[in-house]
Amino acid sequence: MSDLRERTGEAFELGERLTVIGRRLEPGDPAPDFALDCLDAPDAPPATVILADSEGRVRLLNVINSIDTPVCHVESRRWEHRLAGSGTRLYTVSMDLPFALARWRAAEGVTHRLLSAHREERFGRDYGVLVKEWRLLQRAVFVIDGAGRIVHAEYVADQMREPDYDAALVAVEAAAGA
């Protein structure tokens, strides 16, 4: 069951204080399961991706506001580049429609899966990233080990800033070596 607590002021953009719904996840917490929509190409059939699909692998969830914003665009491409060849399963998650994500993926030539949480707010509440005022997700990064435990969680307060890539990569390497 989702935690509906509201955290005011933990996220902001250009001076606008935002309210985030859900509790912050911490290292050691079990990663909440999810069922999110995915189109791997604009003309592909829709698929549902669940966390258990990648069980046994290290996963990095790149959570963004919207793929059509400059910071989210740069961040999603940067994660693809930084994790190339690592064996880590990379997912970018947003509330964008799957069609928009598939168009961006095809136009940018990226290979990782972009997952849409547009149907409901459960992912946002369960991971503590649902921005109440926008009905979008707060920028965040989660590293999940092969056993399904959170090993790194970064909630980015300033929505105009990128996450700490190096800290997340240290967690990825540690989880891969475990």
PDB file of C-alpha atoms in Angstrom:
ATOM      1  CA  MET A   1       0.000   0.000   0.000  1.00  0.00           C
ATOM      2  CA  SER A   2       1.287   3.441  -0.919  1.00  0.00           C
ATOM      3  CA  ASP A   3       2.349   5.943   1.682  1.00  0.00           C
ATOM      4  CA  LEU A   4       0.429   9.166   1.052  1.00  0.00           C
ATOM      5  CA  ARG A   5       2.480  11.472   3.282  1.00  0.00           C
ATOM      6  CA  GLU A   6       3.249  14.838   1.730  1.00  0.00           C
ATOM      7  CA  ARG A   7       6.736  16.330   1.864  1.00  0.00           C
ATOM      8  CA  THR A   8       6.616  20.066   1.158  1.00  0.00           C
ATOM      9  CA  GLY A   9       9.678  21.958   0.003  1.00  0.00           C
ATOM     10  CA  GLU A  10      11.916  18.937  -0.656  1.00  0.00           C
ATOM     11  CA  ALA A  11      11.722  19.684  -4.359  1.00  0.00           C
ATOM     12  CA  PHE A  12      11.645  23.006  -6.165  1.00  0.00           C
ATOM     13  CA  GLU A  13      12.064  24.624  -9.538  1.00  0.00           C
ATOM     14  CA  LEU A  14      12.980  28.269 -10.069  1.00  0.00           C
ATOM     15  CA  GLY A  15      11.765  29.223  -6.602  1.00  0.00           C
ATOM     16  CA  GLU A  16       8.505  27.241  -6.760  1.00  0.00           C
ATOM     17  CA  ARG A  17       8.321  24.956  -3.728  1.00  0.00           C
ATOM     18  CA  LEU A  18       6.800  21.613  -4.646  1.00  0.00           C
ATOM     19  CA  THR A  19       4.970  18.976  -2.631  1.00  0.00           C
ATOM     20  CA  VAL A  20       6.146  15.396  -3.101  1.00  0.00           C
ATOM     21  CA  ILE A  21       3.868  12.497  -2.170  1.00  0.00           C
ATOM     22  CA  GLY A  22       5.159   9.273  -0.636  1.00  0.00           C
ATOM     23  CA  ARG A  23       7.970   8.373   1.712  1.00  0.00           C
ATOM     24  CA  ARG A  24      11.618   8.529   0.729  1.00  0.00           C
ATOM     25  CA  LEU A  25      13.142   5.133   0.058  1.00  0.00           C
ATOM     26  CA  GLU A  26      16.436   4.334   1.762  1.00  0.00           C
ATOM     27  CA  PRO A  27      19.220   1.852   1.047  1.00  0.00           C
ATOM     28  CA  GLY A  28      18.152  -1.544   2.368  1.00  0.00           C
ATOM     29  CA  ASP A  29      14.460  -1.013   1.589  1.00  0.00           C
ATOM     30  CA  PRO A  30      12.842  -3.498  -0.778  1.00  0.00           C
ATOM     31  CA  ALA A  31      12.265  -1.850  -4.160  1.00  0.00           C
ATOM     32  CA  PRO A  32       8.522  -1.459  -4.722  1.00  0.00           C
ATOM     33  CA  ASP A  33       7.260  -3.520  -7.632  1.00  0.00           C
ATOM     34  CA  PHE A  34       5.860  -1.669 -10.604  1.00  0.00           C
ATOM     35  CA  ALA A  35       3.974  -2.350 -13.820  1.00  0.00           C
ATOM     36  CA  LEU A  36       4.701   0.399 -16.355  1.00  0.00           C
ATOM     37  CA  ASP A  37       3.902   0.887 -20.027  1.00  0.00           C
ATOM     38  CA  CYS A  38       6.610   0.709 -22.662  1.00  0.00           C
ATOM     39  CA  LEU A  39       6.807   1.098 -26.427  1.00  0.00           C
ATOM     40  CA  ASP A  40      10.233   0.185 -27.728  1.00  0.00           C
ATOM     41  CA  ALA A  41       9.498   1.933 -31.044  1.00  0.00           C
ATOM     42  CA  PRO A  42       6.676   4.209 -32.258  1.00  0.00           C
ATOM     43  CA  ASP A  43       5.168   1.336 -34.277  1.00  0.00           C
ATOM     44  CA  ALA A  44       5.845  -1.422 -31.731  1.00  0.00           C
ATOM     45  CA  PRO A  45       3.099  -3.102 -29.744  1.00  0.00           C
ATOM     46  CA  PRO A  46       2.756  -1.851 -26.179  1.00  0.00           C
ATOM     47  CA  ALA A  47       4.328  -3.913 -23.425  1.00  0.00           C
ATOM     48  CA  THR A  48       4.097  -3.908 -19.654  1.00  0.00           C
ATOM     49  CA  VAL A  49       7.426  -3.915 -17.840  1.00  0.00           C
ATOM     50  CA  ILE A  50       7.580  -5.062 -14.224  1.00  0.00           C
ATOM     51  CA  LEU A  51      10.521  -4.909 -11.846  1.00  0.00           C
ATOM     52  CA  ALA A  52      10.692  -8.724 -11.675  1.00  0.00           C
ATOM     53  CA  ASP A  53      11.442  -8.823 -15.437  1.00  0.00           C
ATOM     54  CA  SER A  54      15.033  -7.931 -14.566  1.00  0.00           C
ATOM     55  CA  GLU A  55      15.375  -9.919 -11.340  1.00  0.00           C
ATOM     56  CA  GLY A  56      18.948 -10.967 -10.649  1.00  0.00           C
ATOM     57  CA  ARG A  57      20.390  -7.924 -12.424  1.00  0.00           C
ATOM     58  CA  VAL A  58      21.467  -4.562 -11.118  1.00  0.00           C
ATOM     59  CA  ARG A  59      18.947  -1.907 -12.184  1.00  0.00           C
ATOM     60  CA  LEU A  60      19.169   1.858 -12.340  1.00  0.00           C
ATOM     61  CA  LEU A  61      15.922   3.819 -12.422  1.00  0.00           C
ATOM     62  CA  ASN A  62      16.450   7.255 -13.941  1.00  0.00           C
ATOM     63  CA  VAL A  63      13.293   9.077 -12.821  1.00  0.00           C
ATOM     64  CA  ILE A  64      12.560  12.314 -14.678  1.00  0.00           C
ATOM     65  CA  ASN A  65       9.906  15.030 -14.956  1.00  0.00           C
ATOM     66  CA  SER A  66       9.434  14.817 -18.748  1.00  0.00           C
ATOM     67  CA  ILE A  67      11.638  13.650 -21.609  1.00  0.00           C
ATOM     68  CA  ASP A  68      10.780  16.851 -23.502  1.00  0.00           C
ATOM     69  CA  THR A  69      12.638  19.100 -21.056  1.00  0.00           C
ATOM     70  CA  PRO A  70      16.319  19.942 -21.565  1.00  0.00           C
ATOM     71  CA  VAL A  71      17.666  18.568 -18.276  1.00  0.00           C
ATOM     72  CA  CYS A  72      15.717  15.292 -18.598  1.00  0.00           C
ATOM     73  CA  HIS A  73      16.874  14.909 -22.202  1.00  0.00           C
ATOM     74  CA  VAL A  74      20.540  15.389 -21.282  1.00  0.00           C
ATOM     75  CA  GLU A  75      20.286  13.172 -18.205  1.00  0.00           C
ATOM     76  CA  SER A  76      18.662  10.276 -20.070  1.00  0.00           C
ATOM     77  CA  ARG A  77      21.301  10.346 -22.800  1.00  0.00           C
ATOM     78  CA  ARG A  78      24.105  10.672 -20.239  1.00  0.00           C
ATOM     79  CA  TRP A  79      22.936   7.590 -18.304  1.00  0.00           C
ATOM     80  CA  GLU A  80      22.859   5.589 -21.544  1.00  0.00           C
ATOM     81  CA  HIS A  81      26.456   6.593 -22.231  1.00  0.00           C
ATOM     82  CA  ARG A  82      27.705   6.139 -18.649  1.00  0.00           C
ATOM     83  CA  LEU A  83      26.182   2.652 -18.233  1.00  0.00           C
ATOM     84  CA  ALA A  84      27.071   1.313 -21.698  1.00  0.00           C
ATOM     85  CA  GLY A  85      28.603  -2.140 -21.435  1.00  0.00           C
ATOM     86  CA  SER A  86      28.110  -2.362 -17.655  1.00  0.00           C
ATOM     87  CA  GLY A  87      25.430  -5.057 -17.710  1.00  0.00           C
ATOM     88  CA  THR A  88      23.192  -2.801 -15.629  1.00  0.00           C
ATOM     89  CA  ARG A  89      19.559  -2.640 -16.699  1.00  0.00           C
ATOM     90  CA  LEU A  90      18.731   1.037 -17.223  1.00  0.00           C
ATOM     91  CA  TYR A  91      15.165   2.303 -17.179  1.00  0.00           C
ATOM     92  CA  THR A  92      14.091   5.922 -17.587  1.00  0.00           C
ATOM     93  CA  VAL A  93      10.714   6.487 -15.895  1.00  0.00           C
ATOM     94  CA  SER A  94       8.349   9.438 -16.349  1.00  0.00           C
ATOM     95  CA  MET A  95       4.643  10.264 -16.538  1.00  0.00           C
ATOM     96  CA  ASP A  96       5.028  10.985 -20.266  1.00  0.00           C
ATOM     97  CA  LEU A  97       2.824   9.003 -22.625  1.00  0.00           C
ATOM     98  CA  PRO A  98       4.514   5.887 -24.017  1.00  0.00           C
ATOM     99  CA  PHE A  99       4.146   7.269 -27.556  1.00  0.00           C
ATOM    100  CA  ALA A 100       6.199  10.376 -26.712  1.00  0.00           C
ATOM    101  CA  LEU A 101       8.864   8.244 -25.037  1.00  0.00           C
ATOM    102  CA  ALA A 102       9.047   5.908 -28.048  1.00  0.00           C
ATOM    103  CA  ARG A 103       9.397   8.841 -30.466  1.00  0.00           C
ATOM    104  CA  TRP A 104      12.208  10.327 -28.363  1.00  0.00           C
ATOM    105  CA  ARG A 105      13.949   6.955 -28.049  1.00  0.00           C
ATOM    106  CA  ALA A 106      13.858   6.423 -31.823  1.00  0.00           C
ATOM    107  CA  ALA A 107      14.938   9.999 -32.632  1.00  0.00           C
ATOM    108  CA  GLU A 108      17.852   9.863 -30.167  1.00  0.00           C
ATOM    109  CA  GLY A 109      18.951   6.325 -31.040  1.00  0.00           C
ATOM    110  CA  VAL A 110      19.076   5.212 -27.408  1.00  0.00           C
ATOM    111  CA  THR A 111      18.686   1.545 -26.552  1.00  0.00           C
ATOM    112  CA  HIS A 112      17.497   1.519 -22.934  1.00  0.00           C
ATOM    113  CA  ARG A 113      13.804   1.227 -22.154  1.00  0.00           C
ATOM    114  CA  LEU A 114      11.738   4.293 -21.328  1.00  0.00           C
ATOM    115  CA  LEU A 115       8.819   3.457 -19.060  1.00  0.00           C
ATOM    116  CA  SER A 116       5.603   5.416 -18.712  1.00  0.00           C
ATOM    117  CA  ALA A 117       3.848   5.768 -15.364  1.00  0.00           C
ATOM    118  CA  HIS A 118       1.009   7.759 -16.983  1.00  0.00           C
ATOM    119  CA  ARG A 119      -1.861   5.388 -16.139  1.00  0.00           C
ATOM    120  CA  GLU A 120      -1.825   5.905 -12.398  1.00  0.00           C
ATOM    121  CA  GLU A 121       0.163   7.582  -9.667  1.00  0.00           C
ATOM    122  CA  ARG A 122       1.217   4.383  -7.879  1.00  0.00           C
ATOM    123  CA  PHE A 123       4.847   4.396  -9.047  1.00  0.00           C
ATOM    124  CA  GLY A 124       5.228   8.013  -7.963  1.00  0.00           C
ATOM    125  CA  ARG A 125       3.711   7.386  -4.540  1.00  0.00           C
ATOM    126  CA  ASP A 126       5.547   4.079  -3.954  1.00  0.00           C
ATOM    127  CA  TYR A 127       8.954   5.571  -4.823  1.00  0.00           C
ATOM    128  CA  GLY A 128       8.192   8.895  -3.080  1.00  0.00           C
ATOM    129  CA  VAL A 129       8.557  10.991  -6.249  1.00  0.00           C
ATOM    130  CA  LEU A 130       5.034  12.139  -7.183  1.00  0.00           C
ATOM    131  CA  VAL A 131       4.968  15.940  -7.482  1.00  0.00           C
ATOM    132  CA  LYS A 132       1.484  16.949  -6.395  1.00  0.00           C
ATOM    133  CA  GLU A 133       1.377  20.342  -8.151  1.00  0.00           C
ATOM    134  CA  TRP A 134       2.499  18.991 -11.536  1.00  0.00           C
ATOM    135  CA  ARG A 135       1.316  15.347 -11.519  1.00  0.00           C
ATOM    136  CA  LEU A 136       4.808  14.560 -12.731  1.00  0.00           C
ATOM    137  CA  LEU A 137       7.700  12.754 -11.092  1.00  0.00           C
ATOM    138  CA  GLN A 138      10.498  14.369  -9.078  1.00  0.00           C
ATOM    139  CA  ARG A 139      13.945  13.870 -10.533  1.00  0.00           C
ATOM    140  CA  ALA A 140      15.519  10.902  -8.726  1.00  0.00           C
ATOM    141  CA  VAL A 141      17.892   7.982  -9.195  1.00  0.00           C
ATOM    142  CA  PHE A 142      17.474   4.542  -7.660  1.00  0.00           C
ATOM    143  CA  VAL A 143      19.964   1.691  -7.875  1.00  0.00           C
ATOM    144  CA  ILE A 144      18.400  -1.693  -7.162  1.00  0.00           C
ATOM    145  CA  ASP A 145      20.495  -4.802  -6.626  1.00  0.00           C
ATOM    146  CA  GLY A 146      19.777  -8.202  -8.153  1.00  0.00           C
ATOM    147  CA  ALA A 147      17.828  -9.248  -5.052  1.00  0.00           C
ATOM    148  CA  GLY A 148      15.448  -6.303  -5.378  1.00  0.00           C
ATOM    149  CA  ARG A 149      16.827  -4.065  -2.618  1.00  0.00           C
ATOM    150  CA  ILE A 150      17.476  -0.342  -2.930  1.00  0.00           C
ATOM    151  CA  VAL A 151      21.233   0.230  -2.644  1.00  0.00           C
ATOM    152  CA  HIS A 152      21.226   3.913  -3.640  1.00  0.00           C
ATOM    153  CA  ALA A 153      18.492   6.553  -3.650  1.00  0.00           C
ATOM    154  CA  GLU A 154      18.981  10.171  -4.650  1.00  0.00           C
ATOM    155  CA  TYR A 155      16.067  12.594  -4.609  1.00  0.00           C
ATOM    156  CA  VAL A 156      17.167  15.682  -6.542  1.00  0.00           C
ATOM    157  CA  ALA A 157      15.712  18.779  -4.885  1.00  0.00           C
ATOM    158  CA  ASP A 158      16.372  21.323  -7.675  1.00  0.00           C
ATOM    159  CA  GLN A 159      14.472  20.082 -10.715  1.00  0.00           C
ATOM    160  CA  MET A 160      16.789  22.109 -12.969  1.00  0.00           C
ATOM    161  CA  ARG A 161      19.865  20.097 -11.878  1.00  0.00           C
ATOM    162  CA  GLU A 162      21.176  16.718 -12.902  1.00  0.00           C
ATOM    163  CA  PRO A 163      21.746  13.952 -10.349  1.00  0.00           C
ATOM    164  CA  ASP A 164      25.078  12.880  -8.874  1.00  0.00           C
ATOM    165  CA  TYR A 165      26.100  10.397 -11.573  1.00  0.00           C
ATOM    166  CA  ASP A 166      29.314   9.364  -9.828  1.00  0.00           C
ATOM    167  CA  ALA A 167      27.595   8.425  -6.539  1.00  0.00           C
ATOM    168  CA  ALA A 168      25.078   6.265  -8.369  1.00  0.00           C
ATOM    169  CA  LEU A 169      27.827   4.592 -10.429  1.00  0.00           C
ATOM    170  CA  VAL A 170      29.716   3.696  -7.233  1.00  0.00           C
ATOM    171  CA  ALA A 171      26.518   2.004  -6.002  1.00  0.00           C
ATOM    172  CA  VAL A 172      26.087   0.205  -9.344  1.00  0.00           C
ATOM    173  CA  GLU A 173      29.651  -1.124  -9.190  1.00  0.00           C
ATOM    174  CA  ALA A 174      29.251  -2.235  -5.566  1.00  0.00           C
ATOM    175  CA  ALA A 175      25.958  -3.997  -6.324  1.00  0.00           C
ATOM    176  CA  ALA A 176      27.463  -5.697  -9.392  1.00  0.00           C
ATOM    177  CA  GLY A 177      30.402  -6.941  -7.340  1.00  0.00           C
ATOM    178  CA  ALA A 178      28.260  -8.272  -4.501  1.00  0.00           C
TER     179      ALA A 178
END
